[in-house]
Coordinates of C-alpha atoms and ligand atoms in Angstrom, one line a residue:
M1 CA 66.5 113.6 104.9
R2 CA 68.1 110.3 103.2
R3 CA 67.3 108.8 106.0
F4 CA 63.5 109.8 105.7
L5 CA 63.3 108.8 102.4
R6 CA 65.2 105.4 103.1
I7 CA 62.6 104.3 105.5
A8 CA 59.6 105.3 103.4
L9 CA 60.6 103.9 100.5
T10 CA 61.3 100.6 102.8
L11 CA 57.5 100.6 104.2
L12 CA 56.3 101.2 100.8
G13 CA 58.4 98.0 100.0
L14 CA 56.9 96.1 102.9
I15 CA 53.2 97.3 101.8
F16 CA 53.9 95.7 98.5
V17 CA 54.9 92.6 99.7
S18 CA 52.3 92.0 102.2
A19 CA 49.6 92.5 99.1
C20 CA 51.3 90.5 97.0
G21 CA 51.2 87.6 99.5
A22 CA 54.9 87.2 98.8
G23 CA 57.8 86.8 101.8
T24 CA 61.0 88.4 101.4
D25 CA 63.9 87.3 103.4
T26 CA 64.8 91.0 105.4
S27 CA 67.2 89.5 108.0
G28 CA 69.4 91.1 109.1
D29 CA 67.8 94.7 107.0
L30 CA 68.8 97.8 109.3
S31 CA 66.6 100.6 107.5
G32 CA 63.7 100.8 109.9
E33 CA 66.7 101.5 112.5
E34 CA 66.4 104.8 114.5
L35 CA 70.2 105.5 114.8
T36 CA 71.9 106.3 112.1
V37 CA 73.6 102.7 110.9
I38 CA 77.3 102.9 110.0
G39 CA 78.9 99.6 108.3
M40 CA 82.8 100.0 108.9
C41 CA 85.4 97.8 107.1
Q42 CA 88.6 97.7 108.9
V43 CA 91.6 96.6 107.3
G44 CA 92.8 94.2 110.4
A45 CA 94.7 94.5 113.7
E46 CA 98.1 94.5 111.9
S47 CA 99.7 97.4 113.7
D48 CA 99.4 100.0 116.8
W49 CA 98.5 102.3 114.3
R50 CA 95.4 100.0 113.4
V51 CA 94.4 99.7 116.7
A52 CA 94.2 103.0 117.3
N53 CA 92.5 104.4 114.3
S54 CA 89.7 101.3 115.3
E55 CA 89.4 102.5 118.7
S56 CA 88.9 106.2 117.3
M57 CA 86.3 105.4 115.3
K58 CA 84.7 103.5 118.0
A59 CA 85.0 106.1 120.2
V60 CA 82.8 108.5 118.1
F61 CA 80.1 105.9 116.4
T62 CA 78.0 105.2 120.0
E63 CA 74.7 105.0 120.5
E64 CA 75.1 108.1 122.7
N65 CA 76.0 109.8 119.8
G66 CA 73.2 108.5 117.3
Y67 CA 74.9 105.1 115.8
R68 CA 74.5 102.0 115.6
L69 CA 77.9 100.7 114.2
L70 CA 78.6 97.6 112.7
F71 CA 82.1 96.9 112.4
D72 CA 83.8 94.4 110.1
D73 CA 87.7 93.2 110.6
A74 CA 89.1 91.9 107.7
R75 CA 91.9 90.3 108.7
Q76 CA 94.1 91.5 106.6
K77 CA 92.2 90.1 103.6
Q78 CA 90.4 92.5 100.8
E79 CA 87.8 89.8 99.7
N80 CA 86.5 89.8 103.5
Q81 CA 86.1 93.6 102.9
I82 CA 84.3 93.0 99.7
T83 CA 82.2 90.2 101.6
A84 CA 81.3 93.0 104.3
I85 CA 80.6 95.7 101.9
R86 CA 78.0 93.6 100.1
K87 CA 76.2 92.3 103.5
F88 CA 76.3 95.8 104.5
I89 CA 73.9 96.9 101.1
Q90 CA 71.8 93.8 101.7
Q91 CA 71.0 95.0 105.4
Q92 CA 70.6 98.9 103.5
V93 CA 73.0 100.2 106.1
D94 CA 72.7 104.8 106.4
Y95 CA 76.9 104.5 105.3
I96 CA 79.4 103.0 104.4
V97 CA 82.9 103.6 106.4
L98 CA 85.8 101.5 104.0
M99 CA 89.1 101.8 105.3
P100 CA 90.2 99.9 101.8
I101 CA 93.8 97.6 102.3
S102 CA 94.6 98.4 99.0
E103 CA 94.1 100.7 96.4
S104 CA 92.7 98.6 93.3
G105 CA 90.3 96.0 92.7
W106 CA 87.1 98.6 94.0
D107 CA 84.8 99.4 91.3
S108 CA 82.4 96.8 91.1
V109 CA 81.2 96.6 95.3
L110 CA 81.9 100.7 94.8
Q111 CA 79.3 100.9 92.1
E112 CA 77.1 98.2 94.1
A113 CA 77.0 100.8 96.9
K114 CA 76.2 103.6 95.0
E115 CA 73.1 101.5 92.9
A116 CA 71.9 100.7 96.2
G117 CA 72.1 104.8 97.1
I118 CA 74.6 103.6 100.0
P119 CA 77.4 106.8 100.5
V120 CA 80.9 105.6 101.3
V121 CA 83.6 107.4 103.2
L122 CA 87.1 106.3 102.6
V123 CA 89.4 106.5 105.7
D124 CA 93.2 106.0 105.5
R125 CA 93.9 104.9 102.2
M126 CA 92.7 105.9 98.6
V127 CA 91.3 103.3 96.4
D128 CA 92.2 103.8 92.4
V129 CA 88.9 103.9 91.1
E130 CA 87.6 105.0 87.5
D131 CA 85.0 107.0 88.5
E132 CA 85.1 109.6 91.9
S133 CA 81.6 109.4 92.6
L134 CA 81.8 106.1 93.7
Y135 CA 83.5 107.5 97.1
A136 CA 81.7 110.7 98.7
A137 CA 84.6 111.8 101.2
H138 CA 88.4 110.6 101.5
I139 CA 90.1 111.4 105.1
G140 CA 93.1 110.3 106.0
S141 CA 97.2 110.7 105.8
N142 CA 99.3 112.2 102.4
F143 CA 102.0 109.5 102.8
W144 CA 104.1 110.7 100.1
E145 CA 104.1 114.1 102.2
E146 CA 105.3 111.9 104.9
G147 CA 108.2 110.0 102.8
M148 CA 109.3 113.7 101.9
R149 CA 109.9 114.4 105.3
A150 CA 112.0 111.3 106.2
A151 CA 114.3 112.1 103.1
A152 CA 114.0 115.7 104.0
W153 CA 115.3 114.8 107.4
M154 CA 118.4 112.4 105.9
E155 CA 119.4 115.1 103.4
Q156 CA 120.0 117.4 106.5
V157 CA 121.8 115.1 108.6
F158 CA 124.0 113.3 106.1
P159 CA 126.9 115.7 105.2
E160 CA 126.4 115.8 101.2
G161 CA 128.4 113.8 99.3
D162 CA 128.8 111.1 102.0
P163 CA 127.2 107.8 101.2
V164 CA 123.9 106.4 102.6
R165 CA 123.2 103.0 102.1
I166 CA 119.5 102.0 103.1
I167 CA 117.6 99.0 103.4
H168 CA 113.6 100.0 102.5
I169 CA 111.3 97.5 104.6
Q170 CA 108.0 98.1 102.5
G171 CA 104.2 97.7 104.0
T172 CA 101.5 95.5 102.5
A173 CA 102.2 96.0 98.5
G174 CA 99.7 98.0 96.9
S175 CA 98.1 100.4 99.5
T176 CA 98.2 104.1 99.5
A177 CA 100.9 104.2 102.6
Q178 CA 103.1 102.0 100.9
L179 CA 102.9 103.7 97.5
G180 CA 102.8 106.9 99.2
R181 CA 106.4 106.2 101.2
T182 CA 107.8 104.1 98.8
A183 CA 107.4 107.0 95.8
A184 CA 108.9 109.8 98.1
L185 CA 111.9 107.3 98.9
E186 CA 112.1 106.2 95.3
E187 CA 112.3 109.9 94.0
A188 CA 115.1 111.0 96.9
V189 CA 117.0 108.0 96.1
N190 CA 117.0 109.2 92.5
S191 CA 118.0 112.5 92.8
H192 CA 121.6 111.7 95.6
E193 CA 123.6 109.7 93.7
N194 CA 125.8 108.9 96.9
W195 CA 122.4 107.3 98.3
E196 CA 121.9 103.8 97.3
L197 CA 119.3 101.5 97.7
L198 CA 121.1 98.1 99.4
A199 CA 117.6 96.0 99.4
R200 CA 114.1 96.2 99.5
L201 CA 112.3 93.6 102.1
D202 CA 108.4 93.1 102.7
G203 CA 107.3 94.0 105.6
D204 CA 103.5 93.8 105.4
F205 CA 103.9 96.3 108.3
T206 CA 103.8 93.9 110.6
Q207 CA 106.9 93.2 113.6
A208 CA 106.6 89.5 113.2
K209 CA 107.2 89.5 109.5
T210 CA 109.6 91.8 109.1
Y211 CA 112.1 90.6 111.8
E212 CA 111.8 87.2 110.0
V213 CA 112.6 89.0 106.7
M214 CA 115.5 91.3 108.5
T215 CA 117.0 87.9 109.9
D216 CA 116.9 86.2 106.9
Y217 CA 118.4 89.3 105.0
L218 CA 121.2 90.1 107.8
S219 CA 122.3 86.0 108.4
A220 CA 122.6 86.2 104.6
L221 CA 126.0 89.0 104.5
P222 CA 129.2 87.5 104.0
E223 CA 130.0 89.5 106.8
K224 CA 128.8 92.7 109.0
G225 CA 127.0 95.3 106.3
D226 CA 127.3 99.0 106.4
I227 CA 124.1 100.4 106.9
D228 CA 123.1 104.0 107.5
V229 CA 119.5 103.9 107.3
V230 CA 116.7 101.2 107.6
Y231 CA 113.3 103.1 106.2
C232 CA 110.9 101.3 108.0
E233 CA 107.1 102.2 106.4
N234 CA 105.4 101.6 110.0
D235 CA 106.4 101.6 113.6
N236 CA 105.6 97.3 113.9
I237 CA 107.7 97.2 110.6
A238 CA 110.6 99.5 113.0
F239 CA 110.2 96.8 115.6
G240 CA 110.7 93.9 114.0
A241 CA 113.9 95.8 112.7
L242 CA 115.2 96.9 115.5
Q243 CA 114.9 93.5 117.1
A244 CA 116.5 91.9 114.1
L245 CA 119.6 94.3 113.8
E246 CA 120.1 94.0 117.9
E247 CA 120.6 90.0 117.8
Q248 CA 122.9 90.4 114.8
G249 CA 125.1 92.7 116.3
Y250 CA 124.0 96.3 115.0
T251 CA 124.1 98.9 117.4
C252 CA 120.6 101.1 116.3
G253 CA 120.7 105.1 116.6
R254 CA 122.7 108.0 115.3
N255 CA 125.8 106.7 115.7
G256 CA 125.0 103.2 113.9
V257 CA 121.7 102.2 112.3
N258 CA 119.3 104.9 111.8
I259 CA 116.0 103.9 111.4
I260 CA 113.5 105.7 110.3
T261 CA 109.7 104.7 111.0
F262 CA 106.0 106.2 110.4
D263 CA 103.4 106.3 112.7
A264 CA 104.7 107.2 116.0
T265 CA 102.7 105.5 118.1
R266 CA 103.9 106.1 122.0
G267 CA 105.8 102.8 121.3
A268 CA 107.6 104.3 119.0
L269 CA 108.4 107.3 120.2
A270 CA 110.0 106.1 123.6
E271 CA 112.7 103.8 121.0
C272 CA 113.3 107.2 119.7
L273 CA 113.6 108.9 123.2
N274 CA 115.9 106.3 124.4
G275 CA 118.0 106.7 120.9
K276 CA 117.4 104.0 119.0
I277 CA 114.9 105.1 116.4
S278 CA 116.5 108.5 114.9
L279 CA 113.2 109.4 113.1
A280 CA 109.7 108.8 113.6
V281 CA 107.1 110.9 111.2
E282 CA 103.3 111.1 112.4
C283 CA 100.7 109.2 110.7
N284 CA 97.5 110.3 112.6
P285 CA 95.4 107.2 113.4
L286 CA 92.7 109.6 115.5
L287 CA 90.3 109.8 112.3
G288 CA 87.1 109.0 114.2
P289 CA 86.1 113.0 114.9
L290 CA 86.8 113.9 111.3
A291 CA 84.6 110.6 109.5
A292 CA 81.7 111.6 112.2
E293 CA 81.6 115.0 110.8
V294 CA 81.6 114.0 107.6
I295 CA 78.5 111.7 107.8
Q296 CA 76.9 114.9 110.1
A297 CA 77.3 116.9 107.0
M298 CA 76.1 114.4 104.5
E299 CA 73.0 114.0 107.0
A300 CA 72.2 117.2 107.0
G301 CA 72.1 117.6 103.8
R302 CA 75.8 118.9 102.6
V303 CA 78.1 117.7 100.2
P304 CA 81.2 117.0 102.0
E305 CA 84.7 118.1 100.5
K306 CA 86.3 114.9 98.8
H307 CA 89.7 115.2 100.0
H308 CA 90.3 115.9 103.7
Y309 CA 93.9 115.3 104.6
V310 CA 95.2 115.5 108.6
E311 CA 97.8 117.5 110.2
E312 CA 101.2 116.0 110.8
Q313 CA 104.8 116.6 112.5
V314 CA 107.5 115.0 112.4
F315 CA 109.4 113.5 115.7
A316 CA 113.6 113.5 115.7
A317 CA 115.7 111.4 118.4
E318 CA 117.3 114.8 119.2
D319 CA 114.2 116.8 119.7
L320 CA 111.9 114.5 121.9
T321 CA 111.1 114.8 125.2
E322 CA 109.7 113.0 127.8
A323 CA 106.6 115.8 128.2
V324 CA 106.0 114.5 124.3
L325 CA 106.1 111.2 125.1
E326 CA 103.5 111.4 128.2
S327 CA 101.1 113.2 126.3
R328 CA 100.9 110.9 123.7
K329 CA 97.2 109.8 123.0
Y330 CA 97.8 106.7 121.2
Ligands
LIG401 O1 97.5 103.2 106.4 C1 98.3 103.7 107.2 C2 99.3 102.9 107.8 O2 98.8 101.4 108.0 C3 100.1 102.7 108.8 O3 101.1 103.5 108.6 C4 100.3 101.3 109.6 O4 100.7 101.5 110.8 C5 99.1 100.9 109.2 O5 98.7 99.2 109.0

């Protein structure tokens, strides 16, 4: 329905323009496209999770399924995401799918999309906007809940009263994943007198940055530290931390430094199976089918539910099996 209206308005506009004898630059205008046009603003490719997420989107938004996907990789920069959204508005896409890098700074550009009549579907992370009507729906994980699952595991494995010395390596500052996982850890540390935060480092969700900051941190210690847990806000952070710890002579696993990670991609589960990662909390990147369902609902004139949270599980090294690893899709 929306589509017909949009095409009709465009045709009227074209008649008006030619009647006036004036020309407008409509290069890249996709309003007459037969397929449903999706403008997608992806954060980048900083992690294995992100790559799996992009693949999941590309697998559903195909021509065979009735879509034309315009995929933009923002290379970890919010300004690139904003520029891409403005371009999609100019092109008159049917929907914008946005994976916001951070929560703040979206009011103006989402208002522009709303004024252009283009519904925005948020995937993965959230935005912090005054007006909730600036986005049609959000599909993703409950990051705080993921962090609480990690804290519950720590409560269960460390005897009450024993010191638990934690290094916390954060993801991209201001992203929903960082905010939720950090808030959960803070709550847990504040409610356990014997849990101590030794350091907080910025790993920006990447292996390279984490390896660098963790190596610097460990090398600056006067002697080998007593570290019980490294709470890594995603798998790539965990890979960087593991590499740095091992190079500095630490043993990782249940009898050494316990690495906790989020995402539980195949690479992390493999390290979990071999005992080097103690806990992998799942963050499901396969959000394409759910995003398509939401868009199909809007195409049919229905109002989608505002928030959709995906089911996730937890993998502890001691429970993981080869069969689980083999069946892992990402
Ligand atoms: O927002 C989801 C997080 O972002 C994932 O945990 C991480 O790997 C990604 O880059």
